[in-house]
Coordinates of C-alpha atoms in Angstrom, one line a residue:
M17 CA 37.8 -2.9 -29.9
Q18 CA 38.1 -0.4 -27.1
S19 CA 39.5 -1.7 -23.9
L20 CA 37.6 -0.2 -20.6
E21 CA 37.8 -0.9 -17.0
L22 CA 34.9 0.0 -14.5
N23 CA 36.5 1.7 -11.2
I24 CA 34.1 1.7 -8.3
V25 CA 34.7 4.9 -6.4
R26 CA 32.3 5.3 -4.0
G27 CA 29.6 2.2 -2.3
P28 CA 30.1 -1.2 -1.6
G29 CA 33.6 -2.5 -3.2
Q30 CA 35.0 1.0 -3.1
G31 CA 38.5 1.1 -4.6
K32 CA 38.2 -2.3 -6.9
A33 CA 38.6 -2.0 -10.7
V34 CA 36.8 -4.6 -13.0
T35 CA 38.3 -4.9 -17.1
L36 CA 35.3 -5.6 -19.3
P37 CA 35.7 -8.6 -21.5
A38 CA 35.6 -7.9 -25.1
D39 CA 34.3 -11.5 -26.0
R40 CA 30.9 -11.8 -23.8
A41 CA 28.2 -9.7 -21.9
F42 CA 29.0 -8.2 -18.4
T43 CA 26.3 -8.3 -15.7
I44 CA 26.2 -6.1 -12.6
G45 CA 23.5 -6.8 -9.8
R46 CA 23.0 -7.7 -6.2
G47 CA 23.0 -11.5 -7.1
H48 CA 26.0 -13.7 -6.7
S49 CA 25.7 -14.8 -10.4
N50 CA 26.9 -11.5 -11.5
D51 CA 30.3 -10.6 -13.0
L52 CA 30.2 -7.6 -10.5
T53 CA 28.3 -8.0 -7.2
L54 CA 27.2 -5.2 -5.6
Q55 CA 25.8 -5.7 -2.1
D56 CA 23.3 -2.8 -2.0
R57 CA 19.5 -2.9 -1.1
L58 CA 19.2 -0.2 -3.8
V59 CA 20.6 -2.6 -6.5
S60 CA 18.2 -5.1 -8.0
S61 CA 19.5 -8.8 -8.8
H62 CA 20.3 -8.5 -11.8
H63 CA 20.6 -4.6 -12.5
A64 CA 22.4 -4.0 -15.6
R65 CA 24.1 -5.5 -18.8
I66 CA 27.4 -4.2 -20.6
T67 CA 27.8 -5.7 -24.1
P68 CA 30.4 -6.0 -26.5
E69 CA 29.0 -4.4 -29.9
G70 CA 30.8 -3.0 -33.0
G71 CA 33.9 -2.1 -31.1
Y72 CA 32.4 -0.6 -28.6
F73 CA 30.7 -1.5 -25.0
V74 CA 26.7 -0.8 -24.6
L75 CA 25.3 -0.6 -21.4
T76 CA 21.7 -1.7 -20.8
D77 CA 19.5 -1.2 -17.7
L78 CA 17.5 -4.4 -17.1
N79 CA 14.3 -3.1 -15.8
S80 CA 16.2 -2.3 -12.4
K81 CA 13.9 -0.7 -9.8
N82 CA 15.9 2.3 -9.0
H83 CA 17.1 2.7 -12.7
T84 CA 20.9 3.0 -14.2
F85 CA 22.4 6.5 -14.2
V86 CA 24.9 7.7 -16.6
N87 CA 26.1 10.9 -15.6
G88 CA 23.5 11.9 -13.3
V89 CA 20.7 10.7 -16.0
A90 CA 18.6 7.8 -15.9
I91 CA 18.9 5.7 -19.1
T92 CA 16.4 4.2 -20.8
G93 CA 18.1 2.5 -23.7
A94 CA 21.0 1.3 -24.6
V95 CA 24.1 3.6 -24.1
V96 CA 27.5 3.4 -25.7
L97 CA 30.0 3.9 -22.8
R98 CA 32.7 6.2 -23.6
N99 CA 35.9 7.2 -21.1
D100 CA 35.4 9.2 -17.9
D101 CA 31.7 8.3 -18.0
Q102 CA 30.2 8.0 -14.2
L103 CA 27.5 5.4 -13.5
G104 CA 25.3 5.6 -10.7
I105 CA 24.0 2.3 -9.6
G106 CA 22.4 2.3 -6.3
N107 CA 24.6 4.0 -3.7
S108 CA 27.6 3.1 -5.9
L109 CA 29.7 5.5 -8.4
V110 CA 31.6 3.5 -10.9
V111 CA 33.8 5.3 -13.1
V112 CA 34.3 4.1 -16.7
R113 CA 38.4 4.3 -17.5
E114 CA 39.8 3.5 -21.1
T115 CA 42.8 1.5 -20.8
A116 CA 45.8 0.8 -23.5
A117 CA 45.5 -2.4 -25.3
T118 CA 49.2 -3.3 -26.1
S119 CA 50.3 -5.8 -28.7
V120 CA 53.8 -7.1 -28.0
E121 CA 56.2 -8.8 -31.0
Y122 CA 59.0 -10.5 -29.6
S123 CA 62.3 -11.3 -31.5
D124 CA 64.9 -13.8 -30.9
R125 CA 67.3 -11.5 -33.3
P126 CA 70.5 -10.8 -31.7
D127 CA 70.7 -7.1 -31.2
T128 CA 74.1 -5.9 -32.7
G129 CA 73.5 -2.2 -32.3
P130 CA 75.8 0.1 -29.9
V131 CA 74.8 0.3 -26.1
R132 CA 74.1 4.2 -25.5
A133 CA 73.8 4.0 -21.9
A134 CA 73.9 1.2 -19.2
I135 CA 73.0 1.2 -15.5
E136 CA 74.4 -1.4 -12.9
T137 CA 70.9 -2.1 -11.0
V138 CA 72.8 -5.3 -9.2
K139 CA 74.4 -2.4 -7.2
T140 CA 71.0 -1.1 -5.6
V141 CA 69.1 -4.4 -5.0
S142 CA 70.2 -4.7 -1.4
I143 CA 70.0 -1.4 -0.4
D144 CA 68.5 -0.2 2.8
P145 CA 66.8 2.8 2.7
S146 CA 68.2 3.7 6.5
A147 CA 71.5 3.4 5.4
I148 CA 71.3 4.8 1.9
R149 CA 73.9 7.7 2.1
T150 CA 76.6 5.2 2.6
A151 CA 75.4 2.4 0.3
I152 CA 75.4 5.1 -2.9
T153 CA 79.1 6.2 -2.6
G154 CA 80.9 6.2 -5.4
F155 CA 77.3 5.6 -7.8
G156 CA 77.1 8.0 -10.8
R157 CA 74.0 10.2 -10.5
A158 CA 71.5 8.1 -12.7
E159 CA 72.4 5.0 -10.6
K160 CA 71.8 7.7 -7.2
N161 CA 68.5 8.1 -8.6
L162 CA 67.6 4.6 -9.3
A163 CA 68.7 3.9 -5.5
V164 CA 66.6 6.5 -4.2
V165 CA 63.4 5.2 -6.1
Y166 CA 64.1 1.7 -5.4
A167 CA 64.1 2.6 -1.7
A168 CA 61.3 4.9 -1.9
G169 CA 59.5 1.7 -3.2
R170 CA 60.7 -0.2 -0.1
V171 CA 59.5 2.4 2.5
L172 CA 56.2 2.2 0.7
G173 CA 56.0 -1.5 0.7
E174 CA 56.8 -1.6 4.5
H175 CA 54.3 1.0 5.8
R176 CA 50.9 1.8 4.9
E177 CA 49.9 4.9 6.4
P178 CA 50.9 8.4 5.3
A179 CA 52.2 9.7 8.6
E180 CA 54.4 6.6 8.6
F181 CA 55.8 6.7 4.9
L182 CA 55.9 10.1 4.1
P183 CA 58.8 11.3 6.8
R184 CA 61.1 8.7 5.9
L185 CA 60.7 9.4 2.1
L186 CA 61.7 13.1 3.2
D187 CA 64.9 11.6 5.1
L188 CA 66.1 9.7 1.4
M189 CA 65.7 13.1 -0.2
F190 CA 68.2 14.6 2.2
D191 CA 70.8 11.9 1.5
V192 CA 70.8 12.7 -2.2
V193 CA 70.2 16.4 -2.6
P194 CA 72.1 19.3 -1.4
A195 CA 69.0 20.4 1.0
E196 CA 69.3 22.3 4.4
R197 CA 65.7 22.0 5.2
G198 CA 62.5 20.2 4.2
A199 CA 59.2 19.5 5.0
V200 CA 56.1 17.6 4.1
F201 CA 52.6 18.9 3.9
I202 CA 49.6 17.0 3.9
L203 CA 45.8 18.5 2.6
D204 CA 43.8 18.6 5.8
R205 CA 40.2 20.1 5.5
G206 CA 41.6 22.5 2.6
E207 CA 44.5 23.6 4.3
M208 CA 48.0 23.0 4.0
R209 CA 49.3 21.0 7.3
P210 CA 53.0 20.6 7.9
L211 CA 53.2 16.6 9.1
H212 CA 57.3 16.5 9.5
A213 CA 59.9 19.1 9.1
R214 CA 63.7 18.7 9.6
D215 CA 67.0 19.9 8.8
A216 CA 70.0 18.7 7.2
R217 CA 71.4 17.4 10.5
G218 CA 68.0 15.4 10.9
S219 CA 67.1 17.6 13.8
T220 CA 63.1 18.1 13.8
L221 CA 62.1 22.0 13.0
A222 CA 59.4 23.3 15.7
N223 CA 59.2 26.3 13.4
L224 CA 59.8 26.8 9.9
S225 CA 59.6 29.7 7.8
I226 CA 58.9 28.9 3.7
S227 CA 57.9 30.6 1.0
R228 CA 54.2 30.3 0.8
S229 CA 54.0 31.4 -2.9
V230 CA 56.5 28.3 -3.9
L231 CA 53.9 26.0 -1.8
R232 CA 50.9 27.2 -3.6
K233 CA 51.9 27.3 -6.7
S234 CA 52.8 23.5 -6.8
V235 CA 49.7 22.5 -4.8
D236 CA 47.5 24.7 -6.6
D237 CA 48.5 24.4 -10.1
G238 CA 49.7 20.5 -9.2
V239 CA 53.2 21.1 -10.8
S240 CA 56.8 20.8 -9.5
V241 CA 58.6 24.0 -8.7
L242 CA 62.1 24.8 -8.8
T243 CA 63.5 28.3 -8.2
G244 CA 66.3 30.4 -6.5
A245 CA 68.0 33.8 -6.9
G246 CA 69.0 34.3 -10.4
F247 CA 67.0 31.5 -12.1
A248 CA 65.2 32.7 -15.4
G249 CA 61.6 32.6 -16.1
D250 CA 60.5 32.4 -12.1
D251 CA 57.0 33.4 -11.4
G252 CA 57.5 36.9 -10.0
A253 CA 55.8 36.2 -6.8
V254 CA 57.4 33.4 -6.2
Q255 CA 60.7 35.0 -7.1
E256 CA 60.1 37.8 -4.6
S257 CA 58.7 35.4 -1.9
I258 CA 62.4 33.2 -2.0
V259 CA 64.3 36.3 -1.8
L260 CA 62.4 37.8 1.5
H261 CA 63.0 34.6 2.9
Q262 CA 66.6 34.6 2.2
I263 CA 66.5 31.5 0.1
S264 CA 69.1 30.5 -2.2
S265 CA 67.2 27.7 -3.7
A266 CA 64.1 25.9 -3.2
M267 CA 62.1 23.2 -4.8
C268 CA 58.6 21.6 -4.0
A269 CA 56.7 18.8 -5.7
P270 CA 52.7 17.9 -5.4
I271 CA 51.8 14.7 -3.8
R272 CA 48.8 14.0 -6.1
G273 CA 46.5 11.2 -6.5
R274 CA 44.9 10.5 -9.5
T275 CA 42.7 13.9 -9.7
K276 CA 43.9 15.9 -6.8
S277 CA 46.7 17.4 -4.6
L278 CA 46.9 15.5 -1.4
G279 CA 49.8 17.5 -0.1
A280 CA 53.5 18.4 -1.2
I281 CA 57.5 17.7 -0.3
Y282 CA 59.3 21.0 0.0
L283 CA 63.2 21.5 0.2
D284 CA 65.2 24.4 0.1
S285 CA 68.7 25.8 1.0
K286 CA 70.0 29.0 2.4
I287 CA 73.6 28.4 1.4
T288 CA 74.8 30.3 -1.9
G289 CA 76.2 28.1 -4.0
R290 CA 74.2 25.1 -3.1
S291 CA 71.3 25.5 -5.5
F292 CA 69.2 22.5 -6.8
E293 CA 69.3 21.3 -10.4
Q294 CA 66.7 20.1 -13.0
E295 CA 67.5 16.6 -11.8
D296 CA 67.1 17.2 -8.4
L297 CA 63.7 18.2 -9.3
E298 CA 62.9 15.3 -11.6
L299 CA 63.8 13.0 -8.6
L300 CA 62.0 14.6 -6.0
T301 CA 58.8 14.5 -8.4
T302 CA 59.6 10.9 -8.9
V303 CA 59.4 10.3 -5.3
A304 CA 56.3 12.6 -4.5
T305 CA 54.3 10.6 -7.4
Q306 CA 55.1 7.4 -5.9
A307 CA 54.2 8.9 -2.4
G308 CA 50.8 10.3 -3.7
L309 CA 49.8 7.1 -5.5
A310 CA 50.4 5.4 -2.0
H311 CA 48.6 7.9 -0.5
E312 CA 45.5 7.6 -2.4
N313 CA 45.5 3.8 -2.1
S314 CA 46.0 3.8 1.8
H315 CA 42.7 6.3 1.5
L316 CA 41.0 4.1 -0.9
A317 CA 41.5 0.7 1.1
T318 CA 40.6 2.2 4.4
E319 CA 37.0 3.4 2.8
S320 CA 36.7 0.5 1.2
A321 CA 36.9 -1.9 4.4
K322 CA 34.9 0.9 5.8
A323 CA 32.1 0.7 3.3
E324 CA 32.0 -3.0 3.8
R325 CA 31.5 -2.8 7.4
M326 CA 28.8 -0.1 7.2
A327 CA 27.0 -2.4 4.6
A328 CA 26.9 -4.9 6.8
I329 CA 25.8 -2.8 9.8
G330 CA 23.2 -1.2 7.9
L331 CA 21.5 -4.6 7.3
V332 CA 21.6 -5.5 10.8
V333 CA 20.7 -2.2 12.2
A334 CA 17.8 -2.0 9.3
G335 CA 16.2 -5.7 10.6
L336 CA 16.4 -4.6 14.3
A337 CA 14.8 -1.0 13.8
H338 CA 12.3 -2.5 11.7
D339 CA 11.0 -5.2 14.5
I340 CA 11.7 -2.5 17.2
K341 CA 9.1 -0.1 15.6
N342 CA 6.4 -2.9 15.5
Y343 CA 6.8 -3.7 19.2
F344 CA 7.0 -0.1 19.7
A345 CA 3.3 0.8 17.8
G346 CA 1.5 -1.8 20.1
I347 CA 3.0 -0.2 23.3
T348 CA 2.3 3.6 22.1
L349 CA -1.2 2.4 21.4
A350 CA -1.8 0.5 24.7
E351 CA -0.5 3.9 26.2
E352 CA -3.0 6.0 24.5
L353 CA -5.6 3.5 25.8
V354 CA -4.7 3.9 29.4
E355 CA -3.4 7.4 29.6
P356 CA -6.8 8.6 30.8
E357 CA -7.3 6.3 33.4
V358 CA -3.7 6.7 34.7
K359 CA -3.9 10.1 35.3
A360 CA -7.2 10.1 37.0
K361 CA -6.1 7.2 39.6
L362 CA -2.3 7.7 40.1
S363 CA -0.5 9.8 42.9
E364 CA 1.7 12.5 42.2
D365 CA 4.6 10.1 42.6
G366 CA 3.1 7.7 39.9
L367 CA 2.3 10.5 37.6
Q368 CA 5.9 11.5 37.6
A369 CA 6.9 7.7 36.8
W370 CA 4.4 7.9 34.3
A371 CA 6.0 10.7 32.5
A372 CA 9.5 9.6 33.1
M373 CA 8.0 6.1 31.2
K374 CA 6.7 8.4 28.3
D375 CA 10.1 10.2 28.1
S376 CA 11.9 6.8 27.8
Q377 CA 9.6 5.6 24.9
R378 CA 10.0 9.1 23.4
K379 CA 14.0 8.3 23.2
I380 CA 13.3 4.7 21.8
S381 CA 11.4 5.8 19.3
D382 CA 14.1 8.7 18.4
L383 CA 16.7 6.1 18.3
V384 CA 14.5 3.8 16.1
Q385 CA 14.0 6.8 13.8
D386 CA 17.7 7.5 13.6
M387 CA 18.5 3.8 13.1
L388 CA 16.2 4.0 10.0
A389 CA 17.6 7.1 8.6
Y390 CA 21.0 5.8 8.5
S391 CA 20.5 2.2 7.3
K392 CA 19.3 3.2 3.8
P393 CA 19.9 5.8 1.3
R394 CA 16.8 8.6 1.0
D395 CA 15.7 11.5 -0.7
P396 CA 14.5 14.2 1.3
E397 CA 10.7 14.6 1.2
W398 CA 11.0 18.3 -0.2
Q399 CA 8.6 21.2 1.1
L400 CA 9.0 24.9 0.6
V401 CA 9.3 25.8 4.3
D402 CA 10.3 28.9 6.4
P403 CA 13.5 27.8 8.3
N404 CA 12.0 29.6 11.3
E405 CA 9.4 27.3 11.8
V406 CA 11.7 24.2 11.6
V407 CA 14.2 26.0 14.2
A408 CA 11.1 26.9 16.4
A409 CA 9.7 23.1 15.9
A410 CA 13.5 21.6 17.3
A411 CA 13.5 24.2 20.4
K412 CA 10.0 23.2 21.3
A413 CA 10.6 19.4 21.2
L414 CA 13.5 20.0 23.7
G415 CA 11.9 22.6 25.9
R416 CA 11.2 20.4 28.8
L417 CA 14.7 18.6 28.7
A418 CA 16.4 21.8 28.8
E419 CA 14.3 23.3 31.3
S420 CA 14.8 20.0 33.5
R421 CA 18.5 20.6 33.5
G422 CA 18.6 24.2 34.1
V423 CA 19.7 25.2 30.7
L424 CA 18.5 28.0 29.1
L425 CA 17.4 27.3 25.3
D426 CA 17.3 30.2 22.9
A427 CA 15.8 30.0 19.6
K428 CA 16.5 32.8 17.4
R429 CA 14.4 33.9 14.6
H430 CA 15.3 35.7 11.3
P431 CA 12.9 38.4 10.1
R432 CA 13.9 37.8 6.6
A433 CA 14.4 34.2 6.1
G434 CA 12.6 33.3 3.3
L435 CA 11.4 29.8 2.0
W436 CA 13.8 27.3 1.3
W437 CA 13.3 23.7 0.1
M438 CA 14.2 21.2 2.5
D439 CA 12.4 17.9 4.1
P440 CA 11.6 19.9 7.5
R441 CA 10.6 16.5 9.2
T442 CA 14.5 15.2 8.9
M443 CA 16.1 18.6 9.3
E444 CA 14.3 19.1 12.4
R445 CA 14.9 15.9 13.9
S446 CA 18.9 16.7 12.9
L447 CA 18.7 20.0 15.0
V448 CA 17.2 18.0 17.7
N449 CA 20.3 16.1 17.5
L450 CA 22.7 18.7 17.5
A451 CA 20.7 21.0 20.4
T452 CA 20.6 17.3 22.6
N453 CA 24.2 16.9 22.5
G454 CA 24.4 20.6 23.5
I455 CA 22.1 20.5 26.3
D456 CA 24.1 17.0 27.4
A457 CA 27.1 18.7 27.6
T458 CA 25.9 22.2 29.0
P459 CA 26.1 22.6 32.9
G460 CA 22.9 24.3 34.6
G461 CA 22.8 28.1 34.2
G462 CA 24.7 27.6 30.5
T463 CA 22.8 28.6 27.4
V464 CA 22.2 26.2 24.1
S465 CA 21.2 28.4 21.1
L466 CA 19.8 27.8 17.8
K467 CA 19.9 30.6 15.0
V468 CA 18.9 30.7 11.2
A469 CA 19.8 33.1 8.7
P470 CA 20.6 33.3 4.8
A471 CA 24.3 33.7 3.9
E472 CA 25.7 37.0 2.7
D473 CA 25.6 35.7 -1.1
G474 CA 22.0 34.4 -0.7
R475 CA 22.5 31.4 -2.0
S476 CA 22.9 29.1 1.1
L477 CA 21.2 29.0 4.3
E478 CA 23.2 28.9 7.7
I479 CA 21.7 27.3 10.9
H480 CA 23.9 27.6 14.0
V481 CA 23.6 25.3 17.2
S482 CA 26.0 26.4 19.6
D483 CA 26.7 25.6 23.3
T484 CA 28.7 27.1 26.3
G485 CA 29.3 23.5 27.4
A486 CA 32.5 21.3 28.1
G487 CA 33.7 21.2 23.8
I488 CA 34.9 18.5 22.5
P489 CA 37.9 16.9 23.2
P490 CA 40.8 17.1 20.5
E491 CA 41.4 13.3 20.6
A492 CA 37.6 13.1 19.5
R493 CA 37.1 15.9 17.0
D494 CA 38.0 13.8 13.8
K495 CA 35.6 11.2 15.0
V496 CA 32.5 13.0 16.2
F497 CA 30.5 12.1 12.8
D498 CA 31.4 8.2 13.0
F499 CA 28.8 5.7 13.2
F500 CA 28.3 4.4 17.0
F501 CA 30.9 6.6 18.2
S502 CA 30.2 8.9 21.3
T503 CA 31.8 11.0 24.1
K504 CA 28.8 10.3 26.3
S505 CA 30.3 6.9 27.2
S506 CA 27.4 4.5 28.0
K507 CA 24.9 7.4 27.7
G508 CA 25.2 7.9 24.0
T509 CA 24.2 5.9 21.2
G510 CA 26.8 7.5 18.8
L511 CA 23.9 7.6 16.1
G512 CA 22.8 11.4 16.3
L513 CA 25.7 13.1 14.6
A514 CA 26.3 10.6 12.4
V515 CA 22.6 10.7 11.1
T516 CA 22.5 14.3 11.1
R517 CA 25.5 14.7 8.3
K518 CA 23.6 12.0 6.8
V519 CA 20.4 14.2 6.3
V520 CA 22.6 17.4 5.7
E521 CA 24.5 15.9 2.6
E522 CA 21.4 14.2 1.5
H523 CA 20.1 17.9 1.1
G524 CA 23.3 18.8 -0.5
G525 CA 24.6 21.0 2.4
T526 CA 27.5 20.6 4.7
I527 CA 27.9 20.8 8.3
T528 CA 30.9 21.8 10.4
F529 CA 31.7 22.8 13.8
T530 CA 34.1 24.9 16.1
T531 CA 35.2 24.0 19.7
E532 CA 37.2 25.0 22.9
V533 CA 37.4 22.8 25.6
N534 CA 35.5 24.4 28.8
E535 CA 34.1 27.1 26.6
G536 CA 31.6 25.3 24.4
T537 CA 30.8 24.0 20.6
S538 CA 29.3 25.6 17.6
F539 CA 28.1 23.8 14.6
L540 CA 27.3 25.3 11.3
V541 CA 24.5 23.8 8.9
R542 CA 24.8 25.1 5.3
I543 CA 22.1 24.1 3.2
P544 CA 22.2 25.2 -0.6
K545 CA 19.4 27.3 -2.2
Y546 CA 17.3 25.6 -4.7
D547 CA 15.3 27.8 -7.1
E548 CA 12.8 24.9 -7.7
R549 CA 12.2 21.6 -6.1
P550 CA 15.2 19.4 -6.5
A551 CA 14.9 16.2 -8.4
T552 CA 14.2 12.7 -7.2
R553 CA 17.0 10.6 -7.5
L554 CA 16.2 7.2 -5.9
Q555 CA 12.9 5.0 -5.4
T556 CA 13.4 3.7 -2.2
A557 CA 11.8 0.4 -1.3

């Protein structure tokens, strides 16, 4: 009988792993009576069932409203689960993992064979990571390595955040290998960024010149690298790089999660004769592997807590938005009925007050739409449209606001934009959110521009929304897309950019930005080109 485990990698319960029982059926659904409960409105009360049959596990959809997907395809009958299958259930992505079922046989017969090697682990159990260099004096090589691994475990047990435990792990390596310089790198938005760098004396290095080839080979290929002048079999580019940097010996181990590199630990020495050995690389690799698993677990724990919080917020927001929308419909109807009479009888001041009231109602309507858009997953209402028209509609919606603030709103058309599959309503709303932020951040006399153009390769559409305003403060740049985060204090809801990113990602696109304080901000929305209408993924309630 195969042994399988379900790992939730996205959605409610992210990070959770469940082993499938081999002696009974296993159910998945929103109801609490299921073996795996997913608190998601797109998941049916009893959504799917997994049954052990003939040595395999068989998945069956229980007539759920939004279907069960295996590797992106909705299933219509029984499907045998295989290792690495990806199950789509509502908002959740569940990966099937095969686990090894081990049978252990114990024997009480005394072992009379010779002992080949022994390590006195009693020497390591009380080691303080901060004093390991003194503690391991007199240890053999194997004992030193075991001491470092133990101390690394202590560090990872005491510190959860990578920014806390990675520098301490680097310090440990300096206590046992002949390194002159070292650094810990983390992958940040596709680029390797140094988190901490130091020398053998423990001094922080403000400037560090290292072999990029060594770092790239380790991170890109996911392998540990040991190199130096005279090493046989070195990669040519790596060898040339370390010679140019006057490095006698260098080693680098990737900090890897389960599927990708998250960073690297780098050590080198410029002192001739102090070269690293294979055992040094093996120890560094072991420590880096521990760091990678801890790094990924920290991320999963954070994302799981965030997902659960957002699921709860989403339910509340959806309920509030629904009620507000119903009340607002009555207000809008009354406004339409009385507006002719109001315009005929009110003074100029009264008409201005009426216009201000209508503007406030528009803002409430926009807020409700943002709340509804964020509270539940949805498929775009795909249409083949000219993106110039979407940009023009967004600019028209903001014309009065820009004029009242003394801001020039510049919408540039592209003569050969062509037709693109998108949801024009939600995309327009997203551009309105971006441009509104630009207007709010730009003083009178400044400019907010919207520009659309196909990418050079023709496979994606680029929409730029730029302003000449105050820019985004450095401490806020990692949070601008977070739900309920706003740099406008009480004037902002913190919904606009969160909704915008959600809409862009529903289109299969990306949104990025560049910003400089007191110079302005530019957002770039990229939407992929679809040759035909994209398939519908969800059936929303």
